[in-house]
Amino acid sequence: MTTPKISRQSPPRAPTLDDVARVAGLSSMTVSRAINTPERVRPETVERVMSAVKATGYIPNALAGGLASRRSRLVAVVVPQINNSMFVDTIQSLNDALAARGYHMLLCMSGYTPQTEAELVAALLSRRPDGIVLTGIHHSTELKKIVLNANVPVVEIWDSTPTPLDMLVGFSHEKVGQALGHFLLRKGYKRPGLIWAEDRRAQQRRAGLCEALTLCGFSAPLQVDVPLPARLALGREGVGALLAQGECDVVVCSSDTLAQGAIMEAESCGLRVPQDLAVVGFGDLDFAASNRPAITTVSVDRHEIGLRAATLLADRIEGIDPENAIQDVGFTLIERESA
């Protein structure tokens, strides 16, 4: 019996730069320049090459192009989490603004541990990004050394300091806390309680709040610490834990998510918000205004942070020194129904 022959077809060959050059009717060198450094080629030539790229299905070698132009067109962005819109809005704004300037975003989540952040940044730098966006200003010594040795532009976001690693777009969490303290005093609350997450920036807000209360003669408020990430259920549990400690007339939460949970638990216990127990949050998340009762909170322009950070970074990458490397977007305390 004769064994049938099996025909083995070779996998289709990937289109090459030479294929693009043939379709475009140009030299391979011109095609390479149009792809890797389009700003140095006539617009009509770039358009001709891009049409040929589309026709052939050619995928440019990003690494080779980066080596030729000394740019990867990649920006590394490190945030703690994306499970609520606190950081999502900033990330979206960053991505949109960077894309408009011809850059792509590499996004990583570090949690809230400095060591994980340092490890992520080291891994990201192996991809040779043109710039880095870091969340906050509190980093490990290892990370600072890695970033400074890499000699790439860096923007820190969502915090404030006069001495950033390079550039910064954010606001003062301590001043947010102080503003909350003054708000409580102005409204006449006497027995505040706090439900607070453990991240560093939230701790700064709490310190500012307690400082403002202490300066006005208040004793330390009742406090319940909750783990990260802040979840609605933790806000509900926090109210129960606070009321078990003593009587409160207002609960201040480190996020709107916790505040929403606190309102739900208060009402399930038969307490009216704000008549029996007022509630204050932070972040002005999407649901805060439409919640019932609407949540009194602190609003920060999350989109503006992303836009400014992207602009600073792209400018610096392209050799444009910023007029102001430290930018404060400020914040607004929004009084609504819950307090």
CSV table of C-alpha atoms in Angstrom, one decimal:
chain,number,residue,atom,x,y,z
A,1,MET,CA,0.0,0.0,0.0
A,2,THR,CA,1.4,3.4,-1.0
A,3,THR,CA,1.5,6.0,1.7
A,4,PRO,CA,-0.2,9.2,0.5
A,5,LYS,CA,2.0,12.3,0.3
A,6,ILE,CA,1.0,15.1,2.6
A,7,SER,CA,1.4,18.5,1.1
A,8,ARG,CA,2.8,20.9,3.6
A,9,GLN,CA,2.3,24.6,2.7
A,10,SER,CA,4.7,27.1,4.0
A,11,PRO,CA,3.1,29.9,6.1
A,12,PRO,CA,2.4,33.0,4.2
A,13,ARG,CA,5.3,35.4,4.1
A,14,ALA,CA,4.8,38.6,6.1
A,15,PRO,CA,5.0,41.8,4.0
A,16,THR,CA,8.4,43.5,4.1
A,17,LEU,CA,9.6,47.1,3.7
A,18,ASP,CA,10.7,46.2,0.2
A,19,ASP,CA,7.1,45.2,-0.6
A,20,VAL,CA,5.8,48.6,0.6
A,21,ALA,CA,8.5,50.3,-1.5
A,22,ARG,CA,7.5,48.4,-4.6
A,23,VAL,CA,3.8,49.3,-4.2
A,24,ALA,CA,4.6,52.9,-3.4
A,25,GLY,CA,7.1,53.2,-6.2
A,26,LEU,CA,9.7,54.6,-3.9
A,27,SER,CA,13.1,53.5,-2.6
A,28,SER,CA,13.2,51.4,0.6
A,29,MET,CA,15.2,54.2,2.3
A,30,THR,CA,12.5,56.7,1.5
A,31,VAL,CA,9.8,54.4,2.9
A,32,SER,CA,11.8,53.8,6.0
A,33,ARG,CA,12.2,57.6,6.6
A,34,ALA,CA,8.5,58.2,6.0
A,35,ILE,CA,7.6,55.5,8.6
A,36,ASN,CA,10.1,56.3,11.3
A,37,THR,CA,10.7,60.1,10.9
A,38,PRO,CA,7.6,61.4,9.0
A,39,GLU,CA,8.4,65.0,10.1
A,40,ARG,CA,11.4,64.9,7.8
A,41,VAL,CA,9.6,63.7,4.7
A,42,ARG,CA,7.2,65.6,2.5
A,43,PRO,CA,3.5,65.1,3.5
A,44,GLU,CA,2.5,63.8,0.1
A,45,THR,CA,5.3,61.2,0.3
A,46,VAL,CA,4.2,60.1,3.7
A,47,GLU,CA,0.6,59.8,2.5
A,48,ARG,CA,1.8,57.7,-0.4
A,49,VAL,CA,3.8,55.4,1.9
A,50,MET,CA,0.9,55.0,4.4
A,51,SER,CA,-1.4,54.0,1.5
A,52,ALA,CA,1.1,51.3,0.5
A,53,VAL,CA,1.5,50.2,4.1
A,54,LYS,CA,-2.3,49.7,4.3
A,55,ALA,CA,-2.4,48.0,0.9
A,56,THR,CA,0.3,45.4,1.8
A,57,GLY,CA,-0.6,44.9,5.5
A,58,TYR,CA,2.9,45.7,6.5
A,59,ILE,CA,3.6,46.0,10.2
A,60,PRO,CA,6.5,48.4,11.0
A,61,ASN,CA,9.2,47.1,13.4
A,62,ALA,CA,8.6,49.5,16.3
A,63,LEU,CA,11.9,48.5,18.0
A,64,ALA,CA,14.0,49.1,14.9
A,65,GLY,CA,12.2,52.4,14.2
A,66,GLY,CA,12.8,53.5,17.8
A,67,LEU,CA,16.5,52.7,17.5
A,68,ALA,CA,16.7,54.7,14.3
A,69,SER,CA,14.9,57.7,15.6
A,70,ARG,CA,15.9,57.3,19.3
A,71,ARG,CA,12.2,57.3,20.1
A,72,SER,CA,9.9,54.4,21.0
A,73,ARG,CA,6.7,56.6,20.9
A,74,LEU,CA,5.8,54.8,24.1
A,75,VAL,CA,4.9,56.4,27.4
A,76,ALA,CA,4.7,54.2,30.6
A,77,VAL,CA,1.9,55.1,33.0
A,78,VAL,CA,1.8,53.6,36.5
A,79,VAL,CA,-1.4,53.9,38.6
A,80,PRO,CA,-2.4,52.1,41.8
A,81,GLN,CA,-5.7,50.8,40.6
A,82,ILE,CA,-8.5,51.2,38.0
A,83,ASN,CA,-11.5,49.8,39.8
A,84,ASN,CA,-13.2,53.1,40.1
A,85,SER,CA,-13.3,56.3,38.0
A,86,MET,CA,-11.0,58.2,40.3
A,87,PHE,CA,-8.0,57.2,38.1
A,88,VAL,CA,-9.9,55.9,35.0
A,89,ASP,CA,-10.8,59.5,33.9
A,90,THR,CA,-7.2,60.6,34.2
A,91,ILE,CA,-6.0,57.6,32.3
A,92,GLN,CA,-8.4,58.2,29.5
A,93,SER,CA,-7.5,61.8,29.2
A,94,LEU,CA,-3.8,60.9,29.3
A,95,ASN,CA,-4.3,58.3,26.5
A,96,ASP,CA,-6.3,60.6,24.3
A,97,ALA,CA,-3.9,63.5,24.6
A,98,LEU,CA,-0.8,61.3,24.1
A,99,ALA,CA,-2.4,59.7,21.0
A,100,ALA,CA,-3.0,63.1,19.5
A,101,ARG,CA,0.7,63.7,19.8
A,102,GLY,CA,1.6,60.4,18.2
A,103,TYR,CA,2.4,58.4,21.4
A,104,HIS,CA,1.1,55.1,22.7
A,105,MET,CA,0.5,54.3,26.4
A,106,LEU,CA,1.8,51.4,28.4
A,107,LEU,CA,-0.5,51.0,31.5
A,108,CYS,CA,0.4,49.1,34.6
A,109,MET,CA,-1.2,48.9,38.0
A,110,SER,CA,1.1,48.9,41.1
A,111,GLY,CA,-1.3,48.5,43.9
A,112,TYR,CA,-0.2,50.6,46.9
A,113,THR,CA,3.2,49.1,47.6
A,114,PRO,CA,6.4,51.0,46.8
A,115,GLN,CA,8.4,47.9,46.0
A,116,THR,CA,5.9,46.7,43.4
A,117,GLU,CA,6.0,50.2,41.8
A,118,ALA,CA,9.8,50.0,41.6
A,119,GLU,CA,9.7,46.6,40.0
A,120,LEU,CA,7.1,47.7,37.5
A,121,VAL,CA,9.1,50.8,36.5
A,122,ALA,CA,12.3,48.8,36.1
A,123,ALA,CA,10.4,46.3,33.8
A,124,LEU,CA,8.8,49.2,31.8
A,125,LEU,CA,12.1,50.9,31.3
A,126,SER,CA,13.4,47.8,29.5
A,127,ARG,CA,10.9,48.7,26.8
A,128,ARG,CA,12.7,52.1,26.4
A,129,PRO,CA,9.7,54.4,26.9
A,130,ASP,CA,10.1,58.0,25.9
A,131,GLY,CA,8.6,59.1,29.2
A,132,ILE,CA,7.0,57.9,32.4
A,133,VAL,CA,3.9,59.0,34.4
A,134,LEU,CA,3.9,58.1,38.1
A,135,THR,CA,1.0,58.4,40.6
A,136,GLY,CA,1.9,60.3,43.8
A,137,ILE,CA,5.2,61.6,45.1
A,138,HIS,CA,6.1,59.0,47.6
A,139,HIS,CA,8.4,56.4,46.0
A,140,SER,CA,11.0,54.0,47.2
A,141,THR,CA,14.7,55.0,47.1
A,142,GLU,CA,15.2,52.2,44.5
A,143,LEU,CA,12.6,53.7,42.2
A,144,LYS,CA,14.1,57.2,42.4
A,145,LYS,CA,17.5,55.8,41.5
A,146,ILE,CA,16.2,53.8,38.6
A,147,VAL,CA,14.3,56.7,37.1
A,148,LEU,CA,17.1,59.3,37.6
A,149,ASN,CA,19.6,56.9,36.0
A,150,ALA,CA,17.3,56.3,33.1
A,151,ASN,CA,17.3,60.0,32.2
A,152,VAL,CA,13.8,60.0,30.8
A,153,PRO,CA,11.1,62.7,31.4
A,154,VAL,CA,8.8,62.0,34.3
A,155,VAL,CA,5.5,63.5,35.4
A,156,GLU,CA,4.1,62.7,38.9
A,157,ILE,CA,0.4,63.2,39.2
A,158,TRP,CA,-2.3,63.4,41.9
A,159,ASP,CA,-0.2,65.0,44.5
A,160,SER,CA,1.8,68.1,45.3
A,161,THR,CA,5.4,68.9,46.3
A,162,PRO,CA,7.9,71.7,45.5
A,163,THR,CA,10.5,69.1,44.7
A,164,PRO,CA,9.2,66.6,42.2
A,165,LEU,CA,11.4,64.0,40.5
A,166,ASP,CA,11.0,66.1,37.3
A,167,MET,CA,7.5,67.5,36.6
A,168,LEU,CA,4.3,67.4,38.5
A,169,VAL,CA,0.5,67.9,37.9
A,170,GLY,CA,-1.7,67.6,41.0
A,171,PHE,CA,-3.0,69.3,44.1
A,172,SER,CA,-2.4,69.4,47.9
A,173,HIS,CA,-4.2,66.6,49.8
A,174,GLU,CA,-3.3,68.3,53.1
A,175,LYS,CA,-5.2,71.4,51.9
A,176,VAL,CA,-8.2,69.3,50.9
A,177,GLY,CA,-8.3,67.9,54.5
A,178,GLN,CA,-8.0,71.4,56.0
A,179,ALA,CA,-10.9,72.6,53.7
A,180,LEU,CA,-13.0,69.7,54.9
A,181,GLY,CA,-12.2,70.6,58.6
A,182,HIS,CA,-13.2,74.2,58.0
A,183,PHE,CA,-16.4,73.1,56.3
A,184,LEU,CA,-17.4,70.9,59.3
A,185,LEU,CA,-16.8,73.8,61.6
A,186,ARG,CA,-18.8,76.2,59.5
A,187,LYS,CA,-21.7,73.8,59.4
A,188,GLY,CA,-21.7,73.5,63.2
A,189,TYR,CA,-20.9,69.8,63.5
A,190,LYS,CA,-19.6,68.8,66.9
A,191,ARG,CA,-19.0,65.0,66.8
A,192,PRO,CA,-17.2,64.0,63.6
A,193,GLY,CA,-16.3,60.4,62.7
A,194,LEU,CA,-13.9,59.3,60.0
A,195,ILE,CA,-14.0,56.2,57.7
A,196,TRP,CA,-10.6,56.2,56.1
A,197,ALA,CA,-8.6,54.0,53.6
A,198,GLU,CA,-5.0,53.4,54.1
A,199,ASP,CA,-3.3,54.9,51.1
A,200,ARG,CA,-0.7,57.6,51.5
A,201,ARG,CA,-2.6,60.4,49.8
A,202,ALA,CA,-5.7,59.7,51.9
A,203,GLN,CA,-3.6,59.8,55.0
A,204,GLN,CA,-2.4,63.3,54.0
A,205,ARG,CA,-6.0,64.5,53.7
A,206,ARG,CA,-6.8,63.0,57.2
A,207,ALA,CA,-3.8,64.8,58.7
A,208,GLY,CA,-5.0,68.2,57.3
A,209,LEU,CA,-8.5,67.5,58.5
A,210,CYS,CA,-7.4,66.6,62.0
A,211,GLU,CA,-5.1,69.6,62.2
A,212,ALA,CA,-7.9,72.0,61.3
A,213,LEU,CA,-10.2,70.5,64.0
A,214,THR,CA,-7.5,70.5,66.6
A,215,LEU,CA,-6.7,74.2,66.0
A,216,CYS,CA,-10.3,74.9,66.8
A,217,GLY,CA,-10.2,73.0,70.1
A,218,PHE,CA,-11.8,69.7,68.9
A,219,SER,CA,-10.6,66.5,70.4
A,220,ALA,CA,-9.5,63.7,68.1
A,221,PRO,CA,-12.5,62.4,66.0
A,222,LEU,CA,-13.6,58.8,66.1
A,223,GLN,CA,-11.9,56.8,63.4
A,224,VAL,CA,-12.3,53.6,61.5
A,225,ASP,CA,-9.6,52.4,59.1
A,226,VAL,CA,-10.5,50.3,56.1
A,227,PRO,CA,-8.2,48.3,53.8
A,228,LEU,CA,-7.6,49.0,50.1
A,229,PRO,CA,-9.2,49.1,47.7
A,230,ALA,CA,-12.1,51.2,49.2
A,231,ARG,CA,-15.4,49.4,48.5
A,232,LEU,CA,-19.0,50.3,49.2
A,233,ALA,CA,-19.3,47.4,51.7
A,234,LEU,CA,-16.5,48.8,53.7
A,235,GLY,CA,-18.4,52.1,54.0
A,236,ARG,CA,-21.4,50.2,55.4
A,237,GLU,CA,-19.2,48.3,57.8
A,238,GLY,CA,-17.4,51.5,58.8
A,239,VAL,CA,-20.6,53.2,59.9
A,240,GLY,CA,-21.4,50.3,62.2
A,241,ALA,CA,-18.0,50.3,63.7
A,242,LEU,CA,-18.1,54.1,64.3
A,243,LEU,CA,-21.5,54.0,66.0
A,244,ALA,CA,-20.2,51.2,68.2
A,245,GLN,CA,-17.5,53.6,69.4
A,246,GLY,CA,-19.8,56.5,70.2
A,247,GLU,CA,-22.2,59.1,68.9
A,248,CYS,CA,-21.4,61.0,65.6
A,249,ASP,CA,-23.3,63.8,63.8
A,250,VAL,CA,-21.2,63.7,60.7
A,251,VAL,CA,-19.1,61.0,59.0
A,252,VAL,CA,-16.3,62.0,56.7
A,253,CYS,CA,-15.1,59.3,54.3
A,254,SER,CA,-11.8,59.2,52.3
A,255,SER,CA,-13.7,58.5,49.1
A,256,ASP,CA,-17.2,58.8,47.6
A,257,THR,CA,-17.4,55.0,47.4
A,258,LEU,CA,-17.1,54.7,51.1
A,259,ALA,CA,-19.5,57.6,51.5
A,260,GLN,CA,-22.2,55.9,49.4
A,261,GLY,CA,-21.9,52.8,51.6
A,262,ALA,CA,-22.1,54.9,54.7
A,263,ILE,CA,-25.3,56.5,53.6
A,264,MET,CA,-26.8,53.1,52.8
A,265,GLU,CA,-25.9,51.7,56.2
A,266,ALA,CA,-27.1,54.8,58.1
A,267,GLU,CA,-30.5,54.6,56.4
A,268,SER,CA,-30.8,50.9,57.0
A,269,CYS,CA,-30.2,51.7,60.7
A,270,GLY,CA,-33.2,54.1,60.6
A,271,LEU,CA,-31.0,57.3,60.5
A,272,ARG,CA,-31.9,60.2,58.3
A,273,VAL,CA,-29.2,61.7,56.2
A,274,PRO,CA,-28.3,64.5,56.8
A,275,GLN,CA,-30.7,65.2,59.7
A,276,ASP,CA,-29.5,62.5,62.0
A,277,LEU,CA,-26.1,61.8,60.4
A,278,ALA,CA,-24.4,63.8,57.7
A,279,VAL,CA,-22.0,62.2,55.3
A,280,VAL,CA,-19.1,63.7,53.3
A,281,GLY,CA,-17.0,62.0,50.6
A,282,PHE,CA,-14.0,62.8,48.3
A,283,GLY,CA,-13.6,62.6,44.5
A,284,ASP,CA,-16.9,63.7,43.1
A,285,LEU,CA,-17.2,60.4,41.3
A,286,ASP,CA,-19.8,59.9,38.6
A,287,PHE,CA,-22.6,58.7,40.9
A,288,ALA,CA,-22.0,61.4,43.7
A,289,ALA,CA,-24.4,64.0,42.2
A,290,SER,CA,-27.1,61.6,41.3
A,291,ASN,CA,-27.0,59.6,44.5
A,292,ARG,CA,-30.0,60.2,46.9
A,293,PRO,CA,-29.2,62.1,48.9
A,294,ALA,CA,-26.5,63.6,46.6
A,295,ILE,CA,-23.1,63.4,48.2
A,296,THR,CA,-21.2,66.4,49.6
A,297,THR,CA,-17.7,65.9,48.3
A,298,VAL,CA,-14.5,67.4,47.0
A,299,SER,CA,-14.1,67.6,43.3
A,300,VAL,CA,-10.8,67.4,41.4
A,301,ASP,CA,-10.6,67.8,37.6
A,302,ARG,CA,-9.4,64.4,36.8
A,303,HIS,CA,-9.4,65.0,33.0
A,304,GLU,CA,-7.4,68.1,33.4
A,305,ILE,CA,-4.7,66.2,35.3
A,306,GLY,CA,-4.3,63.7,32.5
A,307,LEU,CA,-4.3,66.4,29.8
A,308,ARG,CA,-1.7,68.6,31.5
A,309,ALA,CA,0.5,65.6,32.3
A,310,ALA,CA,0.4,64.4,28.7
A,311,THR,CA,1.2,67.9,27.4
A,312,LEU,CA,4.2,68.4,29.7
A,313,LEU,CA,5.6,65.0,28.9
A,314,ALA,CA,5.2,65.2,25.1
A,315,ASP,CA,6.7,68.7,25.1
A,316,ARG,CA,9.7,67.6,27.1
A,317,ILE,CA,10.2,64.5,24.9
A,318,GLU,CA,10.2,66.8,21.8
A,319,GLY,CA,12.7,69.2,23.3
A,320,ILE,CA,10.2,71.9,24.5
A,321,ASP,CA,11.0,73.0,28.1
A,322,PRO,CA,7.8,73.7,30.0
A,323,GLU,CA,7.2,77.2,31.4
A,324,ASN,CA,5.8,75.7,34.6
A,325,ALA,CA,7.0,72.2,35.5
A,326,ILE,CA,4.9,72.1,38.6
A,327,GLN,CA,1.1,72.7,38.0
A,328,ASP,CA,-1.6,72.8,40.7
A,329,VAL,CA,-5.1,72.0,39.4
A,330,GLY,CA,-6.7,72.8,42.7
A,331,PHE,CA,-9.9,71.4,44.0
A,332,THR,CA,-13.5,72.4,44.8
A,333,LEU,CA,-15.6,71.5,47.8
A,334,ILE,CA,-19.1,70.8,46.6
A,335,GLU,CA,-21.9,71.0,49.1
A,336,ARG,CA,-24.9,68.8,48.4
A,337,GLU,CA,-27.7,67.1,50.2
A,338,SER,CA,-25.7,64.6,52.4
A,339,ALA,CA,-24.1,67.3,54.6
